[in-house]
Amino acid sequence: MNTITLYNGVTVPQLGLGTWQMKPADAKEAVLTALRLGYRHIDTAAVYQNEEAVGEAIRESGIPRREIFLTTKLPAEQKGYDIAKRCLTESLARLGVDYVDLYLIHAPWPWGNPEKDCSEGNAACWRAMQEDYKAGKARAIGVSNFKPKDFLPLAAAPIRPMVDQFSLFPGRPQQETVDFCKAQDIRIEAYSPLATGAVFRCAELKEMAADYRVSVAQLSIRYCLQKGAIVIPKSIHPQRLRENMDTDFEIRAADMEKLDHVKVL
Ligand SMILES: NC(=O)c1ccc[n+]([C@@H]2O[C@H](COP(=O)([O-])OP(=O)(O)OC[C@H]3O[C@@H](n4cnc5c(N)ncnc54)[C@H](OP(=O)(O)O)[C@@H]3O)[C@@H](O)[C@H]2O)c1
């Protein structure tokens, strides 16, 4: 399994399992299956309401905790120092772990209100998260859904984010954010690499996948991997979990460029 190294030296398995929209029972089963297949990286969030199930699966797998990279997220609506501290404590309790490997601000704004200016709230969350990082409650800290302008309130902080997790898939290359992160030594993490299922309806992707003799899922995941992103596709089906790991092929540069411009959504 390829790894990506964060600027603080922590290594992240480049492919992980996403768990959004997994009910607890499905999340437990999917995480157990994924770990059995060789996944060592699981992405959850307080708002997914499956942290307990993810924690149970990790324990039941018998795999040592230190061998699994576990991410969870501070709910997007929770903006403030005290609440950020409380949220991580509660997530750790639900997961049944002493630390997470990555803790992210889920979004710079509350869901449904992307125009709201939460600069002060995000700076306060970040103060709490830096302390939790130094205390060993998170091995790395970062953000999600942040565009370059959203980083401004964190710019004076002693510790800058290590990761930005945002949507990245064929047709959504997010070049401005990718370039910003690269310049700041922030690793990029691709969520919804299959556009939450929309990639399967795109004729151009079906055609290119057939040329490479791979599936549309494999082509889309490979696109994100070749962008240098950490990638976290979600599936509850064992055969798809296996398929999504099997991306040992190379997309030609000209096709990568085509994939930047396909119409998926
Ligand atoms: N930070 C954020 O704000 C944020 C937002 C969105 C997502 N995320 C994270 O990113 C993860 C992935 O994104 P996502 O959940 O939006 O979806 P995704 O991974 O882009 O796509 C998942 C969809 O594709 C299907 N699928 C998966 N592998 C397949 C395959 N090989 N063949 C056919 N269908 C396949 C899944 O169905 P089955 O499950 O039925 O197989 C599901 O319907 C999330 O689970 C979450 O952890 C983060």
mmCIF file of C-alpha atoms and ligand atoms in Angstrom:
data_model
loop_
_atom_site.group_PDB
_atom_site.id
_atom_site.type_symbol
_atom_site.label_atom_id
_atom_site.label_comp_id
_atom_site.label_asym_id
_atom_site.label_seq_id
_atom_site.Cartn_x
_atom_site.Cartn_y
_atom_site.Cartn_z
ATOM 1 C CA MET A 1 0.000 0.000 0.000
ATOM 2 C CA ASN A 2 1.480 3.379 -1.043
ATOM 3 C CA THR A 3 1.780 5.986 1.662
ATOM 4 C CA ILE A 4 1.809 9.780 1.686
ATOM 5 C CA THR A 5 3.987 11.543 4.263
ATOM 6 C CA LEU A 6 2.609 14.641 5.987
ATOM 7 C CA TYR A 7 4.964 17.534 6.770
ATOM 8 C CA ASN A 8 5.168 16.391 10.413
ATOM 9 C CA GLY A 9 6.476 12.981 9.285
ATOM 10 C CA VAL A 10 3.256 11.012 9.861
ATOM 11 C CA THR A 11 2.567 8.534 7.040
ATOM 12 C CA VAL A 12 -0.922 7.959 5.649
ATOM 13 C CA PRO A 13 -1.950 4.930 3.558
ATOM 14 C CA GLN A 14 -2.840 6.647 0.273
ATOM 15 C CA LEU A 15 -6.050 4.633 -0.143
ATOM 16 C CA GLY A 16 -8.614 4.581 2.644
ATOM 17 C CA LEU A 17 -12.242 3.628 3.176
ATOM 18 C CA GLY A 18 -14.885 6.379 3.342
ATOM 19 C CA THR A 19 -17.880 5.730 5.601
ATOM 20 C CA TRP A 20 -20.314 8.585 4.898
ATOM 21 C CA GLN A 21 -23.910 7.357 4.567
ATOM 22 C CA MET A 22 -23.071 3.992 6.121
ATOM 23 C CA LYS A 23 -25.536 2.938 8.781
ATOM 24 C CA PRO A 24 -23.755 1.616 11.897
ATOM 25 C CA ALA A 25 -24.306 -2.069 11.056
ATOM 26 C CA ASP A 26 -23.074 -1.557 7.479
ATOM 27 C CA ALA A 27 -20.130 0.518 8.697
ATOM 28 C CA LYS A 28 -19.055 -2.238 11.096
ATOM 29 C CA GLU A 29 -19.255 -4.896 8.390
ATOM 30 C CA ALA A 30 -17.570 -2.744 5.720
ATOM 31 C CA VAL A 31 -14.707 -1.708 8.009
ATOM 32 C CA LEU A 32 -14.136 -5.315 9.107
ATOM 33 C CA THR A 33 -14.141 -6.502 5.484
ATOM 34 C CA ALA A 34 -11.883 -3.665 4.344
ATOM 35 C CA LEU A 35 -9.369 -4.360 7.118
ATOM 36 C CA ARG A 36 -9.427 -8.067 6.212
ATOM 37 C CA LEU A 37 -8.705 -7.119 2.577
ATOM 38 C CA GLY A 38 -5.728 -4.974 3.551
ATOM 39 C CA TYR A 39 -7.123 -1.451 3.955
ATOM 40 C CA ARG A 40 -5.386 0.300 6.846
ATOM 41 C CA HIS A 41 -7.071 3.693 6.691
ATOM 42 C CA ILE A 42 -10.652 4.549 7.681
ATOM 43 C CA ASP A 43 -12.390 7.928 7.329
ATOM 44 C CA THR A 44 -15.368 8.768 9.522
ATOM 45 C CA ALA A 45 -16.879 11.882 11.138
ATOM 46 C CA ALA A 46 -19.007 12.695 14.173
ATOM 47 C CA VAL A 47 -21.814 13.675 11.822
ATOM 48 C CA TYR A 48 -21.825 10.237 10.110
ATOM 49 C CA GLN A 49 -23.175 8.756 13.378
ATOM 50 C CA ASN A 50 -21.157 5.569 12.931
ATOM 51 C CA GLU A 51 -18.066 6.245 15.056
ATOM 52 C CA GLU A 52 -19.030 3.558 17.630
ATOM 53 C CA ALA A 53 -19.411 0.955 14.875
ATOM 54 C CA VAL A 54 -16.100 1.947 13.270
ATOM 55 C CA GLY A 55 -14.362 1.644 16.651
ATOM 56 C CA GLU A 56 -15.942 -1.769 17.288
ATOM 57 C CA ALA A 57 -14.797 -3.051 13.893
ATOM 58 C CA ILE A 58 -11.247 -1.842 14.516
ATOM 59 C CA ARG A 59 -11.141 -3.662 17.857
ATOM 60 C CA GLU A 60 -12.771 -6.841 16.495
ATOM 61 C CA SER A 61 -10.337 -6.949 13.571
ATOM 62 C CA GLY A 62 -7.535 -7.815 15.977
ATOM 63 C CA ILE A 63 -5.210 -5.524 14.036
ATOM 64 C CA PRO A 64 -3.082 -3.400 16.373
ATOM 65 C CA ARG A 65 -4.479 0.120 16.677
ATOM 66 C CA ARG A 66 -1.160 1.689 15.630
ATOM 67 C CA GLU A 67 -1.355 -0.092 12.250
ATOM 68 C CA ILE A 68 -4.650 1.610 11.334
ATOM 69 C CA PHE A 69 -4.894 5.242 10.230
ATOM 70 C CA LEU A 70 -8.149 6.643 11.614
ATOM 71 C CA THR A 71 -9.656 10.019 10.717
ATOM 72 C CA THR A 72 -12.636 11.764 12.253
ATOM 73 C CA LYS A 73 -14.001 15.292 11.984
ATOM 74 C CA LEU A 74 -15.203 18.204 14.074
ATOM 75 C CA PRO A 75 -18.818 18.925 13.018
ATOM 76 C CA ALA A 76 -19.056 21.878 10.650
ATOM 77 C CA GLU A 77 -21.602 23.684 12.867
ATOM 78 C CA GLN A 78 -19.350 23.623 15.941
ATOM 79 C CA LYS A 79 -17.238 26.762 15.892
ATOM 80 C CA GLY A 80 -15.367 27.633 19.103
ATOM 81 C CA TYR A 81 -12.520 26.645 21.407
ATOM 82 C CA ASP A 82 -14.467 24.843 24.163
ATOM 83 C CA ILE A 83 -16.824 23.052 21.820
ATOM 84 C CA ALA A 84 -13.940 21.879 19.622
ATOM 85 C CA LYS A 85 -12.233 20.375 22.677
ATOM 86 C CA ARG A 86 -15.460 18.705 23.793
ATOM 87 C CA CYS A 87 -16.182 17.307 20.330
ATOM 88 C CA LEU A 88 -12.822 15.541 20.051
ATOM 89 C CA THR A 89 -13.188 14.119 23.574
ATOM 90 C CA GLU A 90 -16.642 12.790 22.628
ATOM 91 C CA SER A 91 -15.434 11.350 19.313
ATOM 92 C CA LEU A 92 -12.558 9.548 21.064
ATOM 93 C CA ALA A 93 -15.054 8.082 23.559
ATOM 94 C CA ARG A 94 -17.439 6.940 20.812
ATOM 95 C CA LEU A 95 -14.585 5.420 18.800
ATOM 96 C CA GLY A 96 -13.132 3.842 21.947
ATOM 97 C CA VAL A 97 -9.602 5.026 21.147
ATOM 98 C CA ASP A 98 -7.015 7.203 22.936
ATOM 99 C CA TYR A 99 -6.094 9.144 19.810
ATOM 100 C CA VAL A 100 -7.101 9.631 16.202
ATOM 101 C CA ASP A 101 -4.525 9.812 13.432
ATOM 102 C CA LEU A 102 -6.154 12.814 11.781
ATOM 103 C CA TYR A 103 -8.707 15.299 13.094
ATOM 104 C CA LEU A 104 -10.289 17.684 10.598
ATOM 105 C CA ILE A 105 -12.518 20.760 10.753
ATOM 106 C CA HIS A 106 -15.334 19.282 8.656
ATOM 107 C CA ALA A 107 -16.047 22.522 6.778
ATOM 108 C CA PRO A 108 -15.243 26.236 7.098
ATOM 109 C CA TRP A 109 -18.979 27.009 7.328
ATOM 110 C CA PRO A 110 -22.055 25.265 8.764
ATOM 111 C CA TRP A 111 -23.737 22.939 6.233
ATOM 112 C CA GLY A 112 -26.196 24.763 4.033
ATOM 113 C CA ASN A 113 -24.671 28.179 4.776
ATOM 114 C CA PRO A 114 -21.405 28.451 2.807
ATOM 115 C CA GLU A 115 -21.624 32.267 2.731
ATOM 116 C CA LYS A 116 -21.389 32.573 6.532
ATOM 117 C CA ASP A 117 -18.106 34.103 7.739
ATOM 118 C CA CYS A 118 -16.792 31.820 10.491
ATOM 119 C CA SER A 119 -13.230 33.222 10.541
ATOM 120 C CA GLU A 120 -13.172 33.749 14.312
ATOM 121 C CA GLY A 121 -14.827 30.423 15.045
ATOM 122 C CA ASN A 122 -12.423 28.522 12.806
ATOM 123 C CA ALA A 123 -9.417 30.247 14.411
ATOM 124 C CA ALA A 124 -10.775 29.262 17.857
ATOM 125 C CA CYS A 125 -11.305 25.644 16.744
ATOM 126 C CA TRP A 126 -7.779 25.603 15.394
ATOM 127 C CA ARG A 127 -6.346 26.821 18.741
ATOM 128 C CA ALA A 128 -8.068 23.894 20.457
ATOM 129 C CA MET A 129 -6.940 21.430 17.804
ATOM 130 C CA GLN A 130 -3.297 22.522 18.023
ATOM 131 C CA GLU A 131 -3.405 21.863 21.791
ATOM 132 C CA ASP A 132 -5.037 18.467 21.262
ATOM 133 C CA TYR A 133 -2.375 17.661 18.672
ATOM 134 C CA LYS A 134 0.411 18.602 21.082
ATOM 135 C CA ALA A 135 -1.301 16.519 23.798
ATOM 136 C CA GLY A 136 -1.231 13.471 21.492
ATOM 137 C CA LYS A 137 -4.991 13.189 21.013
ATOM 138 C CA ALA A 138 -4.513 13.537 17.243
ATOM 139 C CA ARG A 139 -1.329 12.571 15.381
ATOM 140 C CA ALA A 140 -2.183 15.116 12.687
ATOM 141 C CA ILE A 141 -4.709 17.930 12.277
ATOM 142 C CA GLY A 142 -6.218 19.505 9.221
ATOM 143 C CA VAL A 143 -9.249 20.913 7.485
ATOM 144 C CA SER A 144 -11.870 19.890 4.967
ATOM 145 C CA ASN A 145 -13.738 21.780 2.266
ATOM 146 C CA PHE A 146 -11.320 24.711 2.691
ATOM 147 C CA LYS A 147 -10.611 26.914 -0.332
ATOM 148 C CA PRO A 148 -7.460 29.086 -0.264
ATOM 149 C CA LYS A 149 -9.298 32.074 1.290
ATOM 150 C CA ASP A 150 -10.558 29.889 4.170
ATOM 151 C CA PHE A 151 -6.984 29.323 5.373
ATOM 152 C CA LEU A 152 -6.479 33.041 6.139
ATOM 153 C CA PRO A 153 -7.840 32.933 9.728
ATOM 154 C CA LEU A 154 -5.365 30.119 10.510
ATOM 155 C CA ALA A 155 -2.402 31.826 8.853
ATOM 156 C CA ALA A 156 -0.862 33.220 12.067
ATOM 157 C CA ALA A 157 -1.149 29.934 13.965
ATOM 158 C CA PRO A 158 2.109 28.208 14.955
ATOM 159 C CA ILE A 159 0.944 24.924 13.417
ATOM 160 C CA ARG A 160 -0.519 24.977 9.915
ATOM 161 C CA PRO A 161 -2.970 22.315 8.687
ATOM 162 C CA MET A 162 -1.356 19.118 7.482
ATOM 163 C CA VAL A 163 -4.206 18.009 5.211
ATOM 164 C CA ASP A 164 -7.105 19.531 3.279
ATOM 165 C CA GLN A 165 -9.827 17.000 2.407
ATOM 166 C CA PHE A 166 -12.078 18.149 -0.443
ATOM 167 C CA SER A 167 -14.067 16.695 -3.343
ATOM 168 C CA LEU A 168 -11.841 15.630 -6.212
ATOM 169 C CA PHE A 169 -12.856 13.391 -9.121
ATOM 170 C CA PRO A 170 -12.697 13.378 -12.936
ATOM 171 C CA GLY A 171 -14.221 16.660 -14.090
ATOM 172 C CA ARG A 172 -13.482 18.358 -10.747
ATOM 173 C CA PRO A 173 -9.705 18.853 -10.580
ATOM 174 C CA GLN A 174 -9.925 21.710 -7.998
ATOM 175 C CA GLN A 175 -6.735 23.176 -9.458
ATOM 176 C CA GLU A 176 -6.676 26.382 -7.387
ATOM 177 C CA THR A 177 -6.949 24.518 -4.080
ATOM 178 C CA VAL A 178 -4.517 21.810 -5.213
ATOM 179 C CA ASP A 179 -1.928 24.462 -6.196
ATOM 180 C CA PHE A 180 -2.420 26.372 -2.932
ATOM 181 C CA CYS A 181 -1.966 23.206 -0.832
ATOM 182 C CA LYS A 182 1.126 22.196 -2.774
ATOM 183 C CA ALA A 183 2.714 25.614 -2.181
ATOM 184 C CA GLN A 184 1.927 25.372 1.557
ATOM 185 C CA ASP A 185 3.140 21.759 1.923
ATOM 186 C CA ILE A 186 -0.406 20.684 2.856
ATOM 187 C CA ARG A 187 -1.348 17.195 1.616
ATOM 188 C CA ILE A 188 -4.532 16.883 -0.416
ATOM 189 C CA GLU A 189 -7.200 14.266 0.292
ATOM 190 C CA ALA A 190 -9.827 13.398 -2.326
ATOM 191 C CA TYR A 191 -13.289 12.771 -0.977
ATOM 192 C CA SER A 192 -16.117 11.517 -3.212
ATOM 193 C CA PRO A 193 -13.569 10.196 -5.766
ATOM 194 C CA LEU A 194 -16.517 8.480 -7.497
ATOM 195 C CA ALA A 195 -18.602 11.681 -7.264
ATOM 196 C CA THR A 196 -20.877 9.762 -4.814
ATOM 197 C CA GLY A 197 -21.777 7.430 -7.710
ATOM 198 C CA ALA A 198 -22.173 10.025 -10.494
ATOM 199 C CA VAL A 199 -19.039 8.819 -12.334
ATOM 200 C CA PHE A 200 -20.917 5.653 -13.331
ATOM 201 C CA ARG A 201 -23.340 7.684 -15.484
ATOM 202 C CA CYS A 202 -20.607 9.375 -17.564
ATOM 203 C CA ALA A 203 -20.244 7.917 -21.092
ATOM 204 C CA GLU A 204 -16.739 9.375 -21.630
ATOM 205 C CA LEU A 205 -15.475 7.672 -18.476
ATOM 206 C CA LYS A 206 -17.023 4.347 -19.532
ATOM 207 C CA GLU A 207 -15.236 4.624 -22.879
ATOM 208 C CA MET A 208 -11.836 5.484 -21.404
ATOM 209 C CA ALA A 209 -12.136 2.789 -18.719
ATOM 210 C CA ALA A 210 -12.837 0.213 -21.452
ATOM 211 C CA ASP A 211 -9.687 1.364 -23.321
ATOM 212 C CA TYR A 212 -7.592 0.767 -20.201
ATOM 213 C CA ARG A 213 -9.483 -2.482 -19.452
ATOM 214 C CA VAL A 214 -10.387 -1.264 -15.970
ATOM 215 C CA SER A 215 -13.663 -0.272 -14.318
ATOM 216 C CA VAL A 216 -14.945 3.311 -14.110
ATOM 217 C CA ALA A 217 -14.313 3.153 -10.349
ATOM 218 C CA GLN A 218 -10.702 2.084 -10.873
ATOM 219 C CA LEU A 219 -10.122 4.808 -13.493
ATOM 220 C CA SER A 220 -11.573 7.502 -11.200
ATOM 221 C CA ILE A 221 -9.619 6.366 -8.137
ATOM 222 C CA ARG A 222 -6.429 6.095 -10.204
ATOM 223 C CA TYR A 223 -6.999 9.664 -11.471
ATOM 224 C CA CYS A 224 -7.019 10.934 -7.865
ATOM 225 C CA LEU A 225 -3.991 8.818 -6.875
ATOM 226 C CA GLN A 226 -2.008 10.192 -9.836
ATOM 227 C CA LYS A 227 -2.902 13.717 -8.666
ATOM 228 C CA GLY A 228 -0.951 12.830 -5.521
ATOM 229 C CA ALA A 229 -4.073 12.766 -3.366
ATOM 230 C CA ILE A 230 -4.962 10.541 -0.457
ATOM 231 C CA VAL A 231 -8.186 8.867 -1.688
ATOM 232 C CA ILE A 232 -11.118 7.508 0.327
ATOM 233 C CA PRO A 233 -13.781 5.797 -1.829
ATOM 234 C CA LYS A 234 -16.808 4.414 0.014
ATOM 235 C CA SER A 235 -18.372 1.000 -0.576
ATOM 236 C CA ILE A 236 -20.258 -1.488 1.539
ATOM 237 C CA HIS A 237 -19.735 -4.338 -0.965
ATOM 238 C CA PRO A 238 -16.742 -6.701 -0.525
ATOM 239 C CA GLN A 239 -16.135 -7.166 -4.255
ATOM 240 C CA ARG A 240 -16.120 -3.380 -4.798
ATOM 241 C CA LEU A 241 -13.820 -2.849 -1.823
ATOM 242 C CA ARG A 242 -11.420 -5.270 -3.494
ATOM 243 C CA GLU A 243 -11.852 -3.695 -6.943
ATOM 244 C CA ASN A 244 -11.187 -0.211 -5.550
ATOM 245 C CA MET A 245 -7.801 -1.334 -4.196
ATOM 246 C CA ASP A 246 -6.715 -2.759 -7.523
ATOM 247 C CA THR A 247 -5.424 0.334 -9.320
ATOM 248 C CA ASP A 248 -1.952 -0.690 -10.360
ATOM 249 C CA PHE A 249 -1.951 0.872 -13.832
ATOM 250 C CA GLU A 250 -0.880 4.223 -15.258
ATOM 251 C CA ILE A 251 -3.151 6.818 -16.884
ATOM 252 C CA ARG A 252 -1.297 8.583 -19.712
ATOM 253 C CA ALA A 253 -0.659 12.336 -19.254
ATOM 254 C CA ALA A 254 -2.910 13.247 -22.195
ATOM 255 C CA ASP A 255 -5.746 11.208 -20.675
ATOM 256 C CA MET A 256 -5.232 12.815 -17.254
ATOM 257 C CA GLU A 257 -5.804 16.136 -18.975
ATOM 258 C CA LYS A 258 -8.936 14.808 -20.689
ATOM 259 C CA LEU A 259 -10.172 13.572 -17.316
ATOM 260 C CA ASP A 260 -9.760 17.073 -15.866
ATOM 261 C CA HIS A 261 -12.433 18.220 -18.309
ATOM 262 C CA VAL A 262 -14.985 15.369 -18.520
ATOM 263 C CA LYS A 263 -18.527 16.272 -17.563
ATOM 264 C CA VAL A 264 -19.568 14.165 -14.573
ATOM 265 C CA LEU A 265 -22.016 16.456 -12.753
HETATM 266 N N1 LIG B 1 -15.216 15.970 4.237
HETATM 267 C C1 LIG B 1 -16.378 15.971 3.627
HETATM 268 O O1 LIG B 1 -17.134 16.966 3.633
HETATM 269 C C2 LIG B 1 -16.796 14.763 2.870
HETATM 270 C C3 LIG B 1 -17.873 14.841 1.979
HETATM 271 C C4 LIG B 1 -18.200 13.697 1.262
HETATM 272 C C5 LIG B 1 -17.487 12.523 1.456
HETATM 273 N N2 LIG B 1 -16.471 12.470 2.350
HETATM 274 C C6 LIG B 1 -15.707 11.212 2.588
HETATM 275 O O2 LIG B 1 -15.357 10.641 1.326
HETATM 276 C C7 LIG B 1 -15.884 9.326 1.252
HETATM 277 C C8 LIG B 1 -16.219 8.937 -0.187
HETATM 278 O O3 LIG B 1 -17.131 9.830 -0.768
HETATM 279 P P1 LIG B 1 -18.670 9.467 -1.044
HETATM 280 O O4 LIG B 1 -19.203 8.661 0.078
HETATM 281 O O5 LIG B 1 -19.323 10.741 -1.419
HETATM 282 O O6 LIG B 1 -18.709 8.537 -2.303
HETATM 283 P P2 LIG B 1 -17.760 7.914 -3.409
HETATM 284 O O7 LIG B 1 -16.697 7.115 -2.796
HETATM 285 O O8 LIG B 1 -17.415 8.977 -4.392
HETATM 286 O O9 LIG B 1 -18.831 6.952 -4.107
HETATM 287 C C9 LIG B 1 -19.540 5.995 -3.354
HETATM 288 C C10 LIG B 1 -20.652 5.418 -4.203
HETATM 289 O O10 LIG B 1 -20.099 4.623 -5.263
HETATM 290 C C11 LIG B 1 -20.506 3.252 -5.087
HETATM 291 N N3 LIG B 1 -19.322 2.428 -5.391
HETATM 292 C C12 LIG B 1 -18.164 2.349 -4.702
HETATM 293 N N4 LIG B 1 -17.274 1.549 -5.329
HETATM 294 C C13 LIG B 1 -17.892 1.100 -6.440
HETATM 295 C C14 LIG B 1 -17.497 0.235 -7.505
HETATM 296 N N5 LIG B 1 -16.286 -0.305 -7.537
HETATM 297 N N6 LIG B 1 -18.399 -0.033 -8.485
HETATM 298 C C15 LIG B 1 -19.630 0.538 -8.468
HETATM 299 N N7 LIG B 1 -20.068 1.360 -7.493
HETATM 300 C C16 LIG B 1 -19.200 1.653 -6.495
HETATM 301 C C17 LIG B 1 -20.966 3.126 -3.656
HETATM 302 O O11 LIG B 1 -21.968 2.153 -3.523
HETATM 303 P P3 LIG B 1 -21.895 0.912 -2.483
HETATM 304 O O12 LIG B 1 -21.502 1.441 -1.142
HETATM 305 O O13 LIG B 1 -23.289 0.384 -2.520
HETATM 306 O O14 LIG B 1 -20.878 -0.034 -3.044
HETATM 307 C C18 LIG B 1 -21.564 4.522 -3.413
HETATM 308 O O15 LIG B 1 -22.851 4.615 -3.974
HETATM 309 C C19 LIG B 1 -17.091 9.411 2.186
HETATM 310 O O16 LIG B 1 -17.607 8.134 2.500
HETATM 311 C C20 LIG B 1 -16.530 10.181 3.321
HETATM 312 O O17 LIG B 1 -15.727 9.345 4.146
HETATM 313 C C21 LIG B 1 -16.099 13.577 3.036
#
